[in-house]
Amino acid sequence: MLLTLAIFIPLAGAAVVALWPRQDERGFKAAALVSTAIPLVISIWMATAFQPGAGMQFTERAAWMPSLGINYILGVDGISFPMVFLTALLTFLACLASWHISPRPKDYFALLLLLETGMMGVFCALDYVLFYVFWELVLVPMYFLIGIWGGPRREYAAIKFFIYTLLGSVVMLVGILAMYFAGAQALGHPTFDMMALQQVKFPFHFQLWVFAALYLGFAVKVPIFPFHTWLPDAHVEAPTAVSVLLAGILLKMGTYGFMRVSLPTFPEAASYFAYAIAVLGVISMIYGAFVAMWQADLKKLVAYSSVSHMGYVMLGIAAGTPMALSGAIFQMFSHGMITGMLFLLVGMIYDRAHTREIAKLSGLYTALPAYGIILAFASFASLGLPGLSGFVAELLVLLGSFPVYRTLVIIGAATIVITAGYMLWMMQRVLMGKSRPELEALPDVTGRELATVIPLIVLIAVLGVFPRLLLDFTNPALIQLAARVGGM
């Protein structure tokens, strides 16, 4: 029942917010914040009761459309639970960061809660129809959140995001239906049960076609080069909190799809396509880092750094060793926190200075010292400074992938230097130098803004020193996954 509550309390909260009197702004904002706080409390309680290595936990099952083999099945393991916790945490912080959103704040918070229901459902669903319903549900609120509350080119960015992801989803649906019909023949009864279909040994050529169909759906969402072009536009035009959720959670839906569906269900096809996926992962790492280096807009720099960092995840997934898969999950969790914090910081300075141009933000450390310290921390975390979570994630991916793809890992490792270069260059231009007179009068970080970044700072630092706090959750499930795909 806990997972059902975590998924549908935000939906109930969206209904409450929608029905709340528009004049009582404080009231519906408080209702929205409580609706995101409850799933966070539930996920923290689940963390205390979670048993690593015990397989699917907190499972729920109920008949939905049994004649078609469609059931309401939920559950989490070491692969999905970190994403559930991250979703609950970032949505709560995004809600807090949206306190002064305008116009139409009531509609905004209702859509934000609807978005959380979709994201949470994707990571908990163990039935393909349920998974697809939640997957598609995410598109609708995200489209309106970008299209209504975004920047000057918001409509273009929202439509581009919607078309890209919808096309990927439709092709993915074809793959799911093919799996359903082939599974019905093999099992003797129709089912969309993910765990049941993972036990079917599909013919090799069937695996290749369906793996490719699912790949398009997941690759667009990650996004992998060359399917990444919707991402910078969506990030730049989206309001701050929506950028946080886009980078922190939505991108992870794609990589989660590879680990939950593609690898365990089609292990032979995963091995067949592994090298191509690894090459695209390394291209994403290098390309994203180089393009980030030349950005004049702070938000675009962070957006392209996401393309680069998600390349690490794809390299780890392609390598398929236990350590590489651990690194991939660690990078998904760590990137969600670090990039989420960077987008929050970009939003803070934009709210004050009304610009994101790096050239116009010099001397911020002198003008806004607390802001400067936090931005420096987030930048060092993003470039992979030892002692912070980003370093652990990248090290695990590179070490775990090296025995499989030595040349690619050596090429990809250059990303560390490039990332350090553009992050340090950004810090030198934004934080150092003489502060601009127009920036000196700006207020420093407020208490509410501190509340949105402190949980992320603590988690990034703690996981950087004690990575076992996360690895103990994920490793048993990843060892089983690596054994299934044969280490590729």
mmCIF file of N, CA, C and O in Angstrom, residues 128 131-132 135-136 139 162-180 206-221 227 261-262 266:
data_model
loop_
_atom_site.group_PDB
_atom_site.id
_atom_site.type_symbol
_atom_site.label_atom_id
_atom_site.label_comp_id
_atom_site.label_asym_id
_atom_site.label_seq_id
_atom_site.Cartn_x
_atom_site.Cartn_y
_atom_site.Cartn_z
ATOM 1 N N TYR A 128 3.621 -3.745 -17.931
ATOM 2 C CA TYR A 128 3.992 -2.861 -19.038
ATOM 3 C C TYR A 128 2.928 -1.824 -19.371
ATOM 4 O O TYR A 128 3.255 -0.698 -19.744
ATOM 5 N N PHE A 131 3.216 0.758 -16.710
ATOM 6 C CA PHE A 131 4.467 1.480 -16.969
ATOM 7 C C PHE A 131 4.264 2.492 -18.095
ATOM 8 O O PHE A 131 4.661 3.662 -17.985
ATOM 9 N N TYR A 132 3.606 2.063 -19.164
ATOM 10 C CA TYR A 132 3.415 2.951 -20.314
ATOM 11 C C TYR A 132 2.454 4.093 -19.984
ATOM 12 O O TYR A 132 2.658 5.227 -20.432
ATOM 13 N N TRP A 135 4.407 6.511 -18.029
ATOM 14 C CA TRP A 135 5.416 7.099 -18.922
ATOM 15 C C TRP A 135 4.810 8.222 -19.745
ATOM 16 O O TRP A 135 5.382 9.307 -19.886
ATOM 17 N N GLU A 136 3.628 7.954 -20.305
ATOM 18 C CA GLU A 136 2.959 8.962 -21.121
ATOM 19 C C GLU A 136 2.364 10.085 -20.271
ATOM 20 O O GLU A 136 2.289 11.231 -20.701
ATOM 21 N N LEU A 139 4.385 13.239 -19.899
ATOM 22 C CA LEU A 139 4.490 14.191 -21.013
ATOM 23 C C LEU A 139 3.534 15.367 -20.873
ATOM 24 O O LEU A 139 3.889 16.511 -21.170
ATOM 25 N N PHE A 162 7.691 17.504 -26.695
ATOM 26 C CA PHE A 162 6.555 16.593 -26.787
ATOM 27 C C PHE A 162 6.682 15.677 -28.004
ATOM 28 O O PHE A 162 6.482 14.460 -27.900
ATOM 29 N N ILE A 163 7.021 16.270 -29.157
ATOM 30 C CA ILE A 163 7.104 15.460 -30.380
ATOM 31 C C ILE A 163 8.211 14.416 -30.279
ATOM 32 O O ILE A 163 8.014 13.243 -30.602
ATOM 33 N N TYR A 164 9.388 14.827 -29.824
ATOM 34 C CA TYR A 164 10.513 13.887 -29.701
ATOM 35 C C TYR A 164 10.132 12.714 -28.802
ATOM 36 O O TYR A 164 10.283 11.551 -29.164
ATOM 37 N N THR A 165 9.649 13.042 -27.610
ATOM 38 C CA THR A 165 9.396 11.976 -26.634
ATOM 39 C C THR A 165 8.181 11.137 -27.026
ATOM 40 O O THR A 165 8.152 9.935 -26.772
ATOM 41 N N LEU A 166 7.188 11.766 -27.670
ATOM 42 C CA LEU A 166 6.017 10.992 -28.094
ATOM 43 C C LEU A 166 6.395 10.005 -29.192
ATOM 44 O O LEU A 166 5.968 8.841 -29.175
ATOM 45 N N LEU A 167 7.205 10.455 -30.166
ATOM 46 C CA LEU A 167 7.632 9.545 -31.227
ATOM 47 C C LEU A 167 8.401 8.358 -30.645
ATOM 48 O O LEU A 167 8.169 7.207 -31.030
ATOM 49 N N GLY A 168 9.292 8.655 -29.712
ATOM 50 C CA GLY A 168 10.029 7.572 -29.061
ATOM 51 C C GLY A 168 9.098 6.628 -28.324
ATOM 52 O O GLY A 168 9.260 5.400 -28.364
ATOM 53 N N SER A 169 8.084 7.185 -27.668
ATOM 54 C CA SER A 169 7.149 6.368 -26.893
ATOM 55 C C SER A 169 6.312 5.470 -27.787
ATOM 56 O O SER A 169 6.034 4.321 -27.442
ATOM 57 N N VAL A 170 5.901 5.987 -28.951
ATOM 58 C CA VAL A 170 5.067 5.185 -29.859
ATOM 59 C C VAL A 170 5.846 3.975 -30.363
ATOM 60 O O VAL A 170 5.326 2.852 -30.402
ATOM 61 N N VAL A 171 7.107 4.202 -30.732
ATOM 62 C CA VAL A 171 7.933 3.078 -31.187
ATOM 63 C C VAL A 171 8.137 2.085 -30.039
ATOM 64 O O VAL A 171 8.108 0.864 -30.238
ATOM 65 N N MET A 172 8.305 2.621 -28.832
ATOM 66 C CA MET A 172 8.455 1.744 -27.669
ATOM 67 C C MET A 172 7.198 0.905 -27.463
ATOM 68 O O MET A 172 7.272 -0.286 -27.123
ATOM 69 N N LEU A 173 6.023 1.496 -27.688
ATOM 70 C CA LEU A 173 4.770 0.765 -27.522
ATOM 71 C C LEU A 173 4.682 -0.402 -28.499
ATOM 72 O O LEU A 173 4.198 -1.489 -28.133
ATOM 73 N N VAL A 174 5.167 -0.194 -29.727
ATOM 74 C CA VAL A 174 5.179 -1.281 -30.711
ATOM 75 C C VAL A 174 6.018 -2.446 -30.171
ATOM 76 O O VAL A 174 5.632 -3.619 -30.268
ATOM 77 N N GLY A 175 7.164 -2.114 -29.578
ATOM 78 C CA GLY A 175 8.018 -3.150 -28.992
ATOM 79 C C GLY A 175 7.326 -3.879 -27.852
ATOM 80 O O GLY A 175 7.422 -5.115 -27.725
ATOM 81 N N ILE A 176 6.618 -3.136 -26.999
ATOM 82 C CA ILE A 176 5.914 -3.758 -25.875
ATOM 83 C C ILE A 176 4.820 -4.708 -26.381
ATOM 84 O O ILE A 176 4.657 -5.822 -25.867
ATOM 85 N N LEU A 177 4.081 -4.291 -27.414
ATOM 86 C CA LEU A 177 3.021 -5.138 -27.956
ATOM 87 C C LEU A 177 3.604 -6.408 -28.595
ATOM 88 O O LEU A 177 3.039 -7.495 -28.441
ATOM 89 N N ALA A 178 4.731 -6.249 -29.295
ATOM 90 C CA ALA A 178 5.378 -7.430 -29.880
ATOM 91 C C ALA A 178 5.784 -8.407 -28.783
ATOM 92 O O ALA A 178 5.611 -9.629 -28.905
ATOM 93 N N MET A 179 6.313 -7.850 -27.689
ATOM 94 C CA MET A 179 6.708 -8.684 -26.548
ATOM 95 C C MET A 179 5.497 -9.392 -25.951
ATOM 96 O O MET A 179 5.556 -10.564 -25.567
ATOM 97 N N TYR A 180 4.387 -8.693 -25.887
ATOM 98 C CA TYR A 180 3.147 -9.229 -25.311
ATOM 99 C C TYR A 180 2.651 -10.434 -26.116
ATOM 100 O O TYR A 180 2.354 -11.498 -25.551
ATOM 101 N N PHE A 206 14.146 -11.837 -32.894
ATOM 102 C CA PHE A 206 13.039 -11.108 -32.265
ATOM 103 C C PHE A 206 13.596 -10.144 -31.211
ATOM 104 O O PHE A 206 13.160 -8.991 -31.100
ATOM 105 N N GLN A 207 14.567 -10.617 -30.440
ATOM 106 C CA GLN A 207 15.195 -9.755 -29.422
ATOM 107 C C GLN A 207 15.804 -8.510 -30.067
ATOM 108 O O GLN A 207 15.665 -7.397 -29.541
ATOM 109 N N LEU A 208 16.463 -8.705 -31.218
ATOM 110 C CA LEU A 208 17.125 -7.563 -31.861
ATOM 111 C C LEU A 208 16.119 -6.484 -32.239
ATOM 112 O O LEU A 208 16.336 -5.290 -31.977
ATOM 113 N N TRP A 209 15.005 -6.888 -32.847
ATOM 114 C CA TRP A 209 14.013 -5.909 -33.313
ATOM 115 C C TRP A 209 13.332 -5.198 -32.151
ATOM 116 O O TRP A 209 13.155 -3.970 -32.161
ATOM 117 N N VAL A 210 12.953 -5.968 -31.141
ATOM 118 C CA VAL A 210 12.233 -5.343 -30.019
ATOM 119 C C VAL A 210 13.192 -4.498 -29.183
ATOM 120 O O VAL A 210 12.822 -3.413 -28.710
ATOM 121 N N PHE A 211 14.418 -4.960 -29.015
ATOM 122 C CA PHE A 211 15.412 -4.160 -28.293
ATOM 123 C C PHE A 211 15.604 -2.815 -28.991
ATOM 124 O O PHE A 211 15.658 -1.764 -28.342
ATOM 125 N N ALA A 212 15.679 -2.841 -30.341
ATOM 126 C CA ALA A 212 15.862 -1.597 -31.098
ATOM 127 C C ALA A 212 14.663 -0.667 -30.925
ATOM 128 O O ALA A 212 14.814 0.560 -30.795
ATOM 129 N N ALA A 213 13.441 -1.230 -30.896
ATOM 130 C CA ALA A 213 12.241 -0.400 -30.708
ATOM 131 C C ALA A 213 12.248 0.249 -29.324
ATOM 132 O O ALA A 213 11.964 1.452 -29.189
ATOM 133 N N LEU A 214 12.561 -0.546 -28.311
ATOM 134 C CA LEU A 214 12.614 0.010 -26.959
ATOM 135 C C LEU A 214 13.744 1.021 -26.826
ATOM 136 O O LEU A 214 13.626 2.024 -26.115
ATOM 137 N N TYR A 215 14.838 0.757 -27.547
ATOM 138 C CA TYR A 215 15.992 1.656 -27.482
ATOM 139 C C TYR A 215 15.607 3.077 -27.888
ATOM 140 O O TYR A 215 16.010 4.050 -27.241
ATOM 141 N N LEU A 216 14.791 3.198 -28.950
ATOM 142 C CA LEU A 216 14.411 4.529 -29.412
ATOM 143 C C LEU A 216 13.640 5.283 -28.328
ATOM 144 O O LEU A 216 13.864 6.470 -28.094
ATOM 145 N N GLY A 217 12.715 4.580 -27.665
ATOM 146 C CA GLY A 217 11.936 5.220 -26.611
ATOM 147 C C GLY A 217 12.801 5.666 -25.455
ATOM 148 O O GLY A 217 12.665 6.791 -24.941
ATOM 149 N N PHE A 218 13.710 4.800 -25.034
ATOM 150 C CA PHE A 218 14.559 5.120 -23.883
ATOM 151 C C PHE A 218 15.663 6.109 -24.257
ATOM 152 O O PHE A 218 15.996 7.002 -23.467
ATOM 153 N N ALA A 219 16.250 5.950 -25.453
ATOM 154 C CA ALA A 219 17.382 6.802 -25.848
ATOM 155 C C ALA A 219 16.965 8.260 -25.993
ATOM 156 O O ALA A 219 17.728 9.165 -25.648
ATOM 157 N N VAL A 220 15.749 8.498 -26.496
ATOM 158 C CA VAL A 220 15.270 9.873 -26.615
ATOM 159 C C VAL A 220 15.125 10.498 -25.245
ATOM 160 O O VAL A 220 15.445 11.674 -25.028
ATOM 161 N N LYS A 221 14.677 9.725 -24.295
ATOM 162 C CA LYS A 221 14.437 10.270 -22.955
ATOM 163 C C LYS A 221 15.749 10.539 -22.216
ATOM 164 O O LYS A 221 15.819 11.449 -21.388
ATOM 165 N N PHE A 227 19.994 11.977 -30.267
ATOM 166 C CA PHE A 227 18.591 12.271 -29.959
ATOM 167 C C PHE A 227 18.459 13.353 -28.885
ATOM 168 O O PHE A 227 17.434 13.469 -28.233
ATOM 169 N N VAL A 261 14.088 -3.000 -18.222
ATOM 170 C CA VAL A 261 13.409 -3.733 -19.297
ATOM 171 C C VAL A 261 14.408 -4.349 -20.285
ATOM 172 O O VAL A 261 14.454 -5.572 -20.450
ATOM 173 N N SER A 262 15.209 -3.499 -20.946
ATOM 174 C CA SER A 262 15.992 -3.964 -22.096
ATOM 175 C C SER A 262 17.025 -5.023 -21.724
ATOM 176 O O SER A 262 17.113 -6.070 -22.374
ATOM 177 N N PHE A 266 16.060 -8.875 -22.751
ATOM 178 C CA PHE A 266 16.721 -9.225 -24.022
ATOM 179 C C PHE A 266 18.239 -9.240 -23.842
ATOM 180 O O PHE A 266 18.962 -8.415 -24.428
#
